[in-house]
Coordinates of C-alpha atoms (C1' of nucleotides) in Angstrom, one line a residue:
Chain A
M198 CA -18.5 8.2 -17.8
T199 CA -21.6 6.3 -18.9
R200 CA -22.4 5.5 -22.4
C201 CA -26.0 6.7 -22.3
A202 CA -25.3 10.3 -21.7
S203 CA -27.3 11.3 -24.8
R204 CA -30.9 10.1 -24.4
S205 CA -32.9 11.0 -27.3
D206 CA -36.4 11.6 -26.0
T207 CA -36.7 13.9 -23.0
G208 CA -34.3 15.3 -20.5
A209 CA -35.6 13.2 -17.6
P210 CA -34.6 9.6 -17.2
S211 CA -37.3 7.1 -18.3
L212 CA -37.9 5.5 -15.0
S213 CA -38.4 8.9 -13.3
E214 CA -41.2 9.7 -15.8
L215 CA -42.7 6.3 -15.1
F216 CA -42.9 6.9 -11.4
E217 CA -44.1 10.5 -11.7
T218 CA -47.0 9.6 -14.0
S219 CA -48.0 6.1 -12.7
G220 CA -46.7 6.0 -9.1
I221 CA -48.7 6.0 -6.0
K222 CA -47.5 8.3 -3.3
R223 CA -46.7 6.7 0.1
R224 CA -45.3 8.4 3.2
F225 CA -43.1 6.7 5.8
N226 CA -42.2 8.0 9.3
P227 CA -38.5 8.0 10.4
G228 CA -37.4 4.5 11.1
A229 CA -40.3 2.9 9.3
T230 CA -39.7 -0.2 7.3
I231 CA -40.6 0.2 3.7
A232 CA -39.7 -3.4 2.8
A233 CA -38.3 -6.1 4.8
Q234 CA -35.5 -8.4 3.7
G235 CA -36.9 -11.8 2.7
E236 CA -40.4 -10.4 2.1
R237 CA -42.1 -11.0 -1.2
Q238 CA -41.6 -8.0 -3.4
A239 CA -44.9 -6.6 -4.6
W240 CA -43.8 -3.1 -5.3
V241 CA -41.1 -1.1 -7.0
Y242 CA -40.4 2.3 -5.3
M243 CA -38.7 5.6 -6.2
V244 CA -37.7 8.0 -3.5
A245 CA -39.5 11.4 -4.0
R246 CA -38.4 13.1 -0.7
G247 CA -36.3 12.2 2.2
C248 CA -33.6 9.6 2.8
V249 CA -33.8 5.8 2.7
R250 CA -31.3 3.3 3.9
S251 CA -30.8 -0.1 2.2
C252 CA -29.7 -2.7 4.9
I253 CA -28.8 -6.3 5.0
Y254 CA -29.1 -8.1 8.3
S255 CA -26.8 -11.1 8.7
P256 CA -27.9 -14.2 10.4
E257 CA -26.1 -13.2 13.5
G258 CA -28.1 -10.0 13.6
H259 CA -25.4 -7.6 12.4
R260 CA -26.5 -4.9 10.0
R261 CA -24.8 -3.4 7.1
V262 CA -26.2 -0.3 5.5
V263 CA -25.4 -1.1 1.8
R264 CA -26.5 2.3 0.6
F265 CA -28.2 5.5 1.5
R266 CA -30.8 6.7 -1.1
G267 CA -32.1 10.2 -1.8
P268 CA -34.7 11.5 -4.3
G269 CA -34.7 9.8 -7.6
S270 CA -33.2 6.5 -6.4
V271 CA -35.1 3.3 -7.2
L272 CA -35.8 0.6 -4.6
G273 CA -36.1 -3.0 -5.9
L274 CA -34.4 -2.6 -9.3
G275 CA -33.4 -6.3 -9.2
L276 CA -37.0 -7.4 -9.4
A277 CA -36.2 -10.5 -7.5
A278 CA -39.0 -12.6 -6.0
E279 CA -38.0 -11.4 -2.4
W280 CA -36.4 -8.3 -1.1
T281 CA -32.7 -8.9 -0.6
T282 CA -32.4 -5.8 1.4
S283 CA -34.4 -4.1 4.1
E284 CA -35.5 -0.7 3.0
E285 CA -36.0 1.7 5.9
A286 CA -36.9 5.4 6.0
V287 CA -34.2 7.5 7.7
D288 CA -36.3 10.5 8.1
M289 CA -39.8 11.4 7.0
A290 CA -39.8 9.9 3.4
V291 CA -42.1 10.1 0.5
L292 CA -42.0 7.4 -2.2
E293 CA -43.7 6.7 -5.4
A294 CA -44.8 3.0 -5.7
I295 CA -45.7 0.9 -8.7
P296 CA -46.8 -2.8 -8.5
V297 CA -44.2 -5.1 -9.9
A298 CA -46.4 -6.6 -12.6
A299 CA -47.3 -3.1 -13.9
F300 CA -43.7 -2.0 -13.7
E301 CA -42.6 -5.1 -15.8
A302 CA -45.3 -4.4 -18.3
M303 CA -44.3 -0.8 -18.8
L304 CA -40.7 -2.0 -19.0
A305 CA -41.5 -4.5 -21.7
A306 CA -43.1 -1.7 -23.7
S307 CA -40.3 0.8 -23.5
P308 CA -36.8 0.2 -24.7
A309 CA -35.8 3.5 -23.1
A310 CA -37.0 2.3 -19.7
Q311 CA -35.0 -0.9 -20.1
R312 CA -31.9 1.0 -20.9
D313 CA -32.5 3.3 -17.9
L314 CA -32.9 0.3 -15.7
H315 CA -29.7 -1.2 -17.0
D316 CA -27.9 2.0 -16.4
R317 CA -29.2 2.2 -12.8
M318 CA -28.2 -1.4 -12.1
R319 CA -24.7 -0.7 -13.4
E320 CA -24.6 2.4 -11.2
E321 CA -25.6 0.2 -8.2
I322 CA -22.8 -2.2 -9.0
E323 CA -20.3 0.6 -9.1
A324 CA -21.5 2.1 -5.9
H325 CA -21.2 -1.2 -4.2
A326 CA -17.7 -1.7 -5.6
A327 CA -16.7 1.8 -4.5
L328 CA -17.8 1.0 -1.0
L329 CA -15.9 -2.2 -1.1
V330 CA -12.7 -0.2 -2.0
L331 CA -13.4 2.4 0.6
T332 CA -13.8 -0.1 3.4
S333 CA -10.8 -2.2 2.6
N334 CA -7.7 -0.2 3.1
S335 CA -8.6 3.1 4.7
S336 CA -8.7 4.4 8.3
A337 CA -11.8 5.4 10.1
V338 CA -11.1 9.1 9.5
D339 CA -10.5 8.5 5.7
R340 CA -13.8 6.5 5.4
V341 CA -15.8 9.2 7.2
R342 CA -14.2 12.0 5.2
E343 CA -14.9 10.2 1.9
F344 CA -18.5 9.5 3.0
L345 CA -19.1 13.0 3.8
K346 CA -17.7 14.2 0.6
D347 CA -19.8 11.8 -1.4
F348 CA -22.9 12.7 0.5
A349 CA -22.3 16.4 0.0
R350 CA -21.8 15.8 -3.7
S351 CA -25.0 13.8 -3.9
R352 CA -26.9 16.6 -2.2
K353 CA -25.0 19.2 -4.3
S354 CA -25.9 21.9 -1.7
G355 CA -23.1 24.3 -1.4
G356 CA -23.9 25.4 2.1
L357 CA -24.9 23.7 5.3
I358 CA -25.7 20.0 4.6
S359 CA -28.2 18.0 6.6
L360 CA -27.1 14.7 7.8
P361 CA -30.3 12.8 8.5
M362 CA -28.9 9.5 9.5
S363 CA -27.5 8.6 13.0
R364 CA -23.9 7.9 13.8
R365 CA -24.8 4.2 14.1
D366 CA -26.2 4.3 10.5
I367 CA -23.0 5.8 9.2
G368 CA -21.0 3.2 11.2
D369 CA -23.0 0.3 9.8
H370 CA -22.4 1.8 6.3
L371 CA -18.7 2.2 6.7
A372 CA -18.0 -0.9 8.7
L373 CA -17.1 1.1 11.9
S374 CA -18.5 1.3 15.3
M375 CA -20.7 4.3 16.2
E376 CA -17.9 5.6 18.5
S377 CA -15.3 5.4 15.8
V378 CA -17.5 7.5 13.6
C379 CA -17.9 10.1 16.4
R380 CA -14.1 10.2 16.9
A381 CA -13.5 10.6 13.2
I382 CA -16.0 13.4 12.9
S383 CA -14.4 15.1 16.0
T384 CA -11.0 14.8 14.4
L385 CA -12.2 16.2 11.1
K386 CA -13.8 19.1 13.0
R387 CA -10.7 19.7 15.2
D388 CA -8.5 19.7 12.1
G389 CA -10.7 22.2 10.4
E390 CA -11.7 19.9 7.5
I391 CA -15.4 20.3 8.3
D392 CA -17.7 22.7 10.2
L393 CA -20.4 21.3 12.4
K394 CA -23.7 22.9 13.3
G395 CA -25.1 20.7 16.0
A396 CA -24.7 17.0 15.4
S397 CA -26.6 16.7 12.1
F398 CA -25.5 19.7 9.9
F399 CA -22.0 20.0 8.5
R400 CA -20.2 22.0 5.9
F401 CA -16.9 21.9 4.0
P402 CA -15.1 25.2 4.5
E403 CA -14.3 26.4 1.0
Q404 CA -10.7 27.0 1.7
D405 CA -9.2 29.4 -0.8
A406 CA -5.8 28.9 0.7
G407 CA -5.8 25.4 -0.8
G408 CA -6.1 23.6 2.6
L409 CA -2.5 24.3 3.6
A410 CA -3.5 26.0 6.8
V411 CA -3.4 23.3 9.5
H412 CA -4.8 25.4 12.3
C413 CA -1.6 24.7 14.3
A414 CA -3.3 22.0 16.3
A415 CA -0.3 20.0 17.4
Chain B
M94 CA -34.6 -17.6 -5.1
T95 CA -34.7 -15.9 -8.5
R96 CA -37.9 -15.2 -10.4
C97 CA -36.6 -16.5 -13.7
A98 CA -36.2 -20.1 -12.6
S99 CA -38.5 -21.3 -15.5
R100 CA -37.0 -20.2 -18.7
S101 CA -39.1 -21.4 -21.6
D102 CA -36.7 -22.1 -24.5
T103 CA -33.6 -24.2 -23.8
G104 CA -32.0 -25.3 -20.5
A105 CA -28.9 -23.1 -21.0
P106 CA -29.1 -19.4 -20.1
S107 CA -29.4 -17.2 -23.2
L108 CA -26.1 -15.4 -22.8
S109 CA -24.2 -18.7 -22.6
E110 CA -25.7 -19.7 -26.0
L111 CA -24.7 -16.4 -27.4
F112 CA -21.1 -16.7 -26.4
E113 CA -20.9 -20.3 -27.4
T114 CA -22.2 -19.7 -30.9
S115 CA -20.7 -16.2 -31.6
G116 CA -17.8 -15.9 -29.3
I117 CA -14.1 -15.7 -30.3
K118 CA -11.9 -17.9 -28.2
R119 CA -9.0 -16.1 -26.5
R120 CA -6.4 -17.5 -24.2
F121 CA -4.6 -15.7 -21.3
N122 CA -1.6 -16.7 -19.3
P123 CA -1.6 -16.7 -15.5
G124 CA -1.4 -13.0 -14.3
A125 CA -2.3 -11.6 -17.7
T126 CA -4.6 -8.6 -17.9
I127 CA -7.7 -9.2 -19.9
A128 CA -9.0 -5.7 -19.5
A129 CA -7.6 -2.7 -17.6
Q130 CA -9.6 -0.4 -15.5
G131 CA -10.2 2.9 -17.3
E132 CA -9.6 1.3 -20.7
R133 CA -12.3 1.7 -23.3
Q134 CA -14.5 -1.4 -23.4
A135 CA -14.5 -3.0 -26.8
W136 CA -15.4 -6.5 -25.9
V137 CA -17.7 -8.5 -23.7
Y138 CA -16.2 -11.8 -22.3
M139 CA -17.5 -15.0 -20.8
V140 CA -15.2 -17.3 -18.9
A141 CA -14.9 -20.7 -20.6
R142 CA -12.1 -22.2 -18.5
G143 CA -10.0 -21.1 -15.6
C144 CA -10.3 -18.4 -13.0
V145 CA -10.5 -14.6 -13.4
R146 CA -10.2 -11.9 -10.8
S147 CA -12.1 -8.6 -11.1
C148 CA -10.0 -5.9 -9.3
I149 CA -10.4 -2.3 -8.5
Y150 CA -7.2 -0.2 -7.9
S151 CA -7.7 2.8 -5.7
P152 CA -5.7 6.0 -6.5
E153 CA -3.4 5.2 -3.7
G154 CA -2.6 1.9 -5.4
H155 CA -4.5 -0.4 -3.1
R156 CA -6.3 -3.3 -4.7
R157 CA -9.5 -4.9 -4.0
V158 CA -10.6 -8.1 -5.7
V159 CA -14.2 -7.5 -6.1
R160 CA -14.9 -11.0 -7.3
F161 CA -13.4 -14.2 -8.6
R162 CA -15.0 -15.6 -11.8
G163 CA -15.2 -19.1 -13.0
P164 CA -16.6 -20.7 -16.2
G165 CA -19.9 -19.2 -17.2
S166 CA -19.3 -15.8 -15.6
V167 CA -19.6 -12.7 -17.8
L168 CA -17.1 -9.8 -17.8
G169 CA -18.3 -6.3 -18.7
L170 CA -22.0 -6.8 -18.2
G171 CA -22.4 -3.2 -17.3
L172 CA -21.6 -2.2 -20.8
A173 CA -20.0 1.1 -19.6
A174 CA -17.8 3.1 -21.9
E175 CA -14.8 2.1 -19.9
W176 CA -13.9 -0.8 -17.8
T177 CA -14.6 0.0 -14.1
T178 CA -12.6 -3.1 -13.0
S179 CA -9.4 -4.7 -14.1
E180 CA -9.9 -8.2 -15.3
E181 CA -7.0 -10.5 -14.8
A182 CA -6.4 -14.1 -15.4
V183 CA -5.6 -16.0 -12.2
D184 CA -4.5 -19.2 -13.9
M185 CA -4.5 -20.2 -17.5
A186 CA -7.9 -18.9 -18.7
V187 CA -9.8 -19.3 -21.9
L188 CA -12.6 -16.7 -22.6
E189 CA -15.2 -16.3 -25.3
A190 CA -15.2 -12.7 -26.6
I191 CA -17.9 -10.7 -28.5
P192 CA -17.5 -7.1 -29.7
V193 CA -19.7 -4.7 -27.7
A194 CA -21.6 -3.5 -30.7
A195 CA -22.4 -7.0 -31.7
F196 CA -23.4 -8.0 -28.2
E197 CA -25.8 -5.0 -28.0
A198 CA -27.3 -5.9 -31.4
M199 CA -28.0 -9.5 -30.3
L200 CA -29.3 -8.2 -27.0
A201 CA -31.7 -5.9 -28.7
A202 CA -33.0 -8.8 -30.8
S203 CA -33.6 -11.2 -27.9
P204 CA -35.8 -10.5 -24.9
A205 CA -34.6 -13.7 -23.3
A206 CA -31.0 -12.5 -23.5
Q207 CA -32.1 -9.2 -22.0
R208 CA -33.7 -11.0 -19.1
D209 CA -30.7 -13.1 -18.6
L210 CA -28.5 -10.0 -18.5
H211 CA -30.8 -8.4 -16.0
D212 CA -30.6 -11.6 -13.8
R213 CA -26.9 -11.7 -14.0
M214 CA -26.6 -8.0 -13.0
R215 CA -28.8 -8.6 -10.1
E216 CA -26.7 -11.5 -9.1
E217 CA -23.6 -9.3 -9.3
I218 CA -25.3 -6.7 -7.0
E219 CA -26.2 -9.5 -4.5
A220 CA -22.7 -10.9 -4.6
H221 CA -21.2 -7.5 -3.8
A222 CA -23.7 -7.0 -1.1
A223 CA -22.8 -10.4 0.4
L224 CA -19.2 -9.4 0.4
L225 CA -19.9 -6.2 2.1
V226 CA -21.7 -8.1 4.8
L227 CA -18.9 -10.6 5.1
T228 CA -16.2 -8.0 5.5
S229 CA -18.1 -5.7 8.0
N230 CA -18.4 -7.7 11.2
S231 CA -16.6 -10.9 11.1
S232 CA -13.1 -12.1 12.1
A233 CA -10.3 -13.1 9.7
V234 CA -11.0 -16.8 10.4
D235 CA -14.7 -16.3 9.7
R236 CA -14.1 -14.5 6.5
V237 CA -11.7 -17.1 5.2
R238 CA -14.0 -20.0 6.2
E239 CA -16.9 -18.4 4.4
F240 CA -14.8 -17.7 1.4
L241 CA -13.7 -21.4 1.1
K242 CA -17.3 -22.6 1.6
D243 CA -18.5 -20.3 -1.2
F244 CA -15.7 -21.2 -3.4
A245 CA -16.2 -24.9 -2.8
R246 CA -19.9 -24.5 -3.6
S247 CA -19.3 -22.6 -6.8
R248 CA -16.9 -25.3 -7.9
K249 CA -19.4 -28.0 -6.7
S250 CA -16.6 -30.5 -6.5
G251 CA -17.1 -32.8 -3.6
G252 CA -13.5 -33.9 -3.3
L253 CA -10.2 -31.9 -3.4
I254 CA -10.8 -28.4 -4.5
S255 CA -8.1 -26.4 -6.4
L256 CA -7.4 -22.9 -5.1
P257 CA -5.8 -21.2 -8.0
M258 CA -5.3 -17.8 -6.5
S259 CA -2.6 -16.6 -4.2
R260 CA -3.0 -15.8 -0.5
R261 CA -2.6 -12.1 -1.4
D262 CA -5.5 -12.5 -3.9
I263 CA -7.7 -13.9 -1.2
G264 CA -6.5 -11.1 1.2
D265 CA -7.3 -8.4 -1.3
H266 CA -10.7 -10.0 -1.7
L267 CA -11.5 -10.3 2.0
A268 CA -9.9 -7.1 3.0
L269 CA -7.2 -8.9 5.0
S270 CA -3.4 -9.0 4.7
M271 CA -1.8 -12.0 3.1
E272 CA -0.4 -13.0 6.5
S273 CA -3.7 -12.9 8.2
V274 CA -5.1 -15.2 5.4
C275 CA -2.2 -17.6 6.1
R276 CA -2.9 -17.6 9.8
A277 CA -6.6 -18.2 9.3
I278 CA -6.0 -21.1 7.0
S279 CA -3.5 -22.5 9.4
T280 CA -6.1 -22.2 12.2
L281 CA -8.8 -23.9 10.2
K282 CA -6.4 -26.7 9.3
R283 CA -5.3 -27.1 12.9
D284 CA -8.9 -27.2 14.2
G285 CA -9.8 -29.8 11.6
E286 CA -12.2 -27.7 9.7
I287 CA -10.4 -28.1 6.4
D288 CA -7.8 -30.5 5.0
L289 CA -4.9 -29.1 3.0
K290 CA -3.0 -30.7 0.2
G291 CA 0.0 -28.5 -0.5
A292 CA -0.9 -24.8 -0.4
S293 CA -3.5 -24.8 -3.3
F294 CA -5.8 -27.7 -2.7
F295 CA -8.2 -28.0 0.1
R296 CA -11.2 -30.2 1.2
F297 CA -13.9 -30.0 3.8
P298 CA -13.9 -33.2 5.8
E299 CA -17.4 -34.5 5.5
Q300 CA -17.9 -35.1 9.2
D301 CA -20.8 -37.5 9.7
A302 CA -20.7 -36.7 13.4
G303 CA -22.2 -33.4 12.6
G304 CA -19.2 -31.4 13.4
L305 CA -19.3 -31.9 17.1
A306 CA -16.0 -33.5 17.4
V307 CA -13.6 -30.6 18.2
H308 CA -10.3 -32.6 17.9
C309 CA -9.7 -31.7 21.5
A310 CA -7.3 -29.0 20.5
A311 CA -7.5 -26.8 23.6
Chain C
dC23 C1' 20.8 -29.0 -7.5
dG24 C1' 19.9 -24.2 -7.2
dG25 C1' 17.3 -20.1 -7.5
dA26 C1' 13.1 -17.4 -7.4
dC27 C1' 8.9 -16.9 -5.5
dA28 C1' 5.0 -18.1 -2.5
dA29 C1' 3.6 -19.5 2.0
dT30 C1' 4.2 -19.8 6.8
dT31 C1' 5.5 -18.4 11.4
dG32 C1' 7.0 -15.0 14.8
dA33 C1' 7.3 -10.5 17.5
dG34 C1' 5.8 -6.0 18.2
dA35 C1' 3.0 -1.9 17.4
dC36 C1' -1.2 0.4 16.4
dG37 C1' -6.0 1.2 15.5
dC38 C1' -10.4 0.0 16.4
dG39 C1' -14.0 -2.4 19.3
dT40 C1' -15.9 -2.7 23.6
dC41 C1' -17.5 -1.0 27.9
dA42 C1' -18.5 2.9 30.7
dA43 C1' -19.6 7.5 31.9
dA44 C1' -20.5 12.3 30.8
dA45 C1' -22.5 15.9 27.8
dC46 C1' -25.8 17.3 24.7
dT47 C1' -30.5 17.6 22.2
dC48 C1' -35.1 17.8 22.0
dG49 C1' -39.9 17.2 23.2
dT50 C1' -43.1 17.0 27.1
dG51 C1' -45.4 18.7 31.0
dG52 C1' -45.6 21.1 35.3
Chain D
dC230 C1' -40.2 29.5 31.4
dC231 C1' -37.9 26.0 33.5
dA232 C1' -37.4 21.2 35.0
dC233 C1' -37.3 16.7 33.6
dG234 C1' -36.4 12.4 31.1
dA235 C1' -35.3 9.6 27.1
dG236 C1' -32.4 9.0 23.5
dT237 C1' -28.3 10.4 20.9
dT238 C1' -23.7 12.1 20.7
dT239 C1' -19.3 12.6 22.7
dT240 C1' -15.3 11.5 25.3
dG241 C1' -12.3 8.3 28.1
dA242 C1' -9.9 3.9 29.3
dC243 C1' -8.4 -0.5 28.1
dG244 C1' -8.0 -5.0 25.6
dC245 C1' -7.8 -7.5 21.5
dG246 C1' -7.2 -8.5 16.7
dT247 C1' -5.0 -7.4 12.8
dC248 C1' -1.2 -5.0 10.2
dT249 C1' 3.6 -4.4 9.7
dC250 C1' 8.2 -5.9 9.4
dA251 C1' 11.2 -9.7 9.5
dA252 C1' 13.0 -14.4 9.1
dT253 C1' 12.2 -19.2 7.9
dT254 C1' 10.2 -22.8 5.5
dG255 C1' 8.2 -24.7 1.5
dT256 C1' 7.5 -25.3 -3.6
dC257 C1' 8.0 -25.4 -8.3
dC258 C1' 10.8 -25.2 -12.4
dG259 C1' 14.9 -24.6 -15.0

DNA sequence: CGGACAATTGAGACGCGTCAAAACTCGTGG
DNA sequence: CCACGAGTTTTGACGCGTCTCAATTGTCCG
């Protein structure tokens, strides 16, 4: 899909190495603000562990979760003077931090890092575009189903998947109310599309039958 | 807002120069497809005249207009192997085209161009994010009002502003039906927030009273 | 003038938001 | 170990805004 599939040097993307070698570890409690929208950007971060939400608050106080970020995702790629998003820890999160000036210096010295940065920005654009498509013409159930699929894919865990964020977080991501997310999840569970373990663990039943069994709900 | 406000060399952004000196002019009729989603990307374009819409078609056939582009805007910034968006001429559009390989070569030779590219990608991310916010928690009238404001600002013409795209285009941009866009425009006109000249020219009445006059509609 | 297409307006249905209440979870302390 | 309380999740009822379908009007060009 991307042109840079073959990277000559090492197997790991350049920016990952940068953060692993030069990053300072910082830990954030659930709900903690890593960076606030409008604040001057002094650091660039990479998620090492946990989950981070990138939010935008509109003047009227509404929130949109533009993206959930897991390990390997970089915060502040745009290198703008101020943070355009608020970055908040969803659960206990550990990040690698590099001062912006140092990051830019390392970037200037490494064409591979520049290419990695470019690829990641393109990926960010495509993710935003995909969210725009998802939230334009699909029902609440469709949005939640697609979100869960994507999330499961990004965590590539075959079994039980942890869902660290709240229903409201998911709603603010998918442009739905908290209640609509609840109802959609309940519908998916009732229809046998997902299994729930408590409220924050789910699983896709690997249906060998091809999903034709409808559990004769109606 | 952006860090790169002071660019040392010339007044024009680097990529603009690139396209003006090395670009091949190509003309497209209204509705023509400049590049199709999924097609291999052979060229990078810059809009010279006219208006272009960047669309994404979902598997179900729904369309989202991710962005409208005017003169100066670059198509294919991401340099992915394939076009992730369909680029379509809204009206008669003239574009400057550069082959991808040549573009990348020029890019490698010019740090200023790289920085310009980075800035433009950040701007793209921010524009997408703004659209995500706009289409999450606002009514049809609010979306259309904001869209018209933005569009007027981007065209920075004080007087009558041409609206080259159809109501359906606007709807697919704002995640509204064509009819809802119509109704919203009618409402704005009735309430005196905009003036209409035909269906494709509008104007914001520069109210010196500060917008307190409500035209006693109710 | 006529025809095709876009824009507008209307009527009705449906889905989601809102408000409200109940059930559940989890940590704390008796 | 159980009781308690705060916060989250779930379910219910209802109203409203937007979508859909349909008809009319308007616009542009041959």
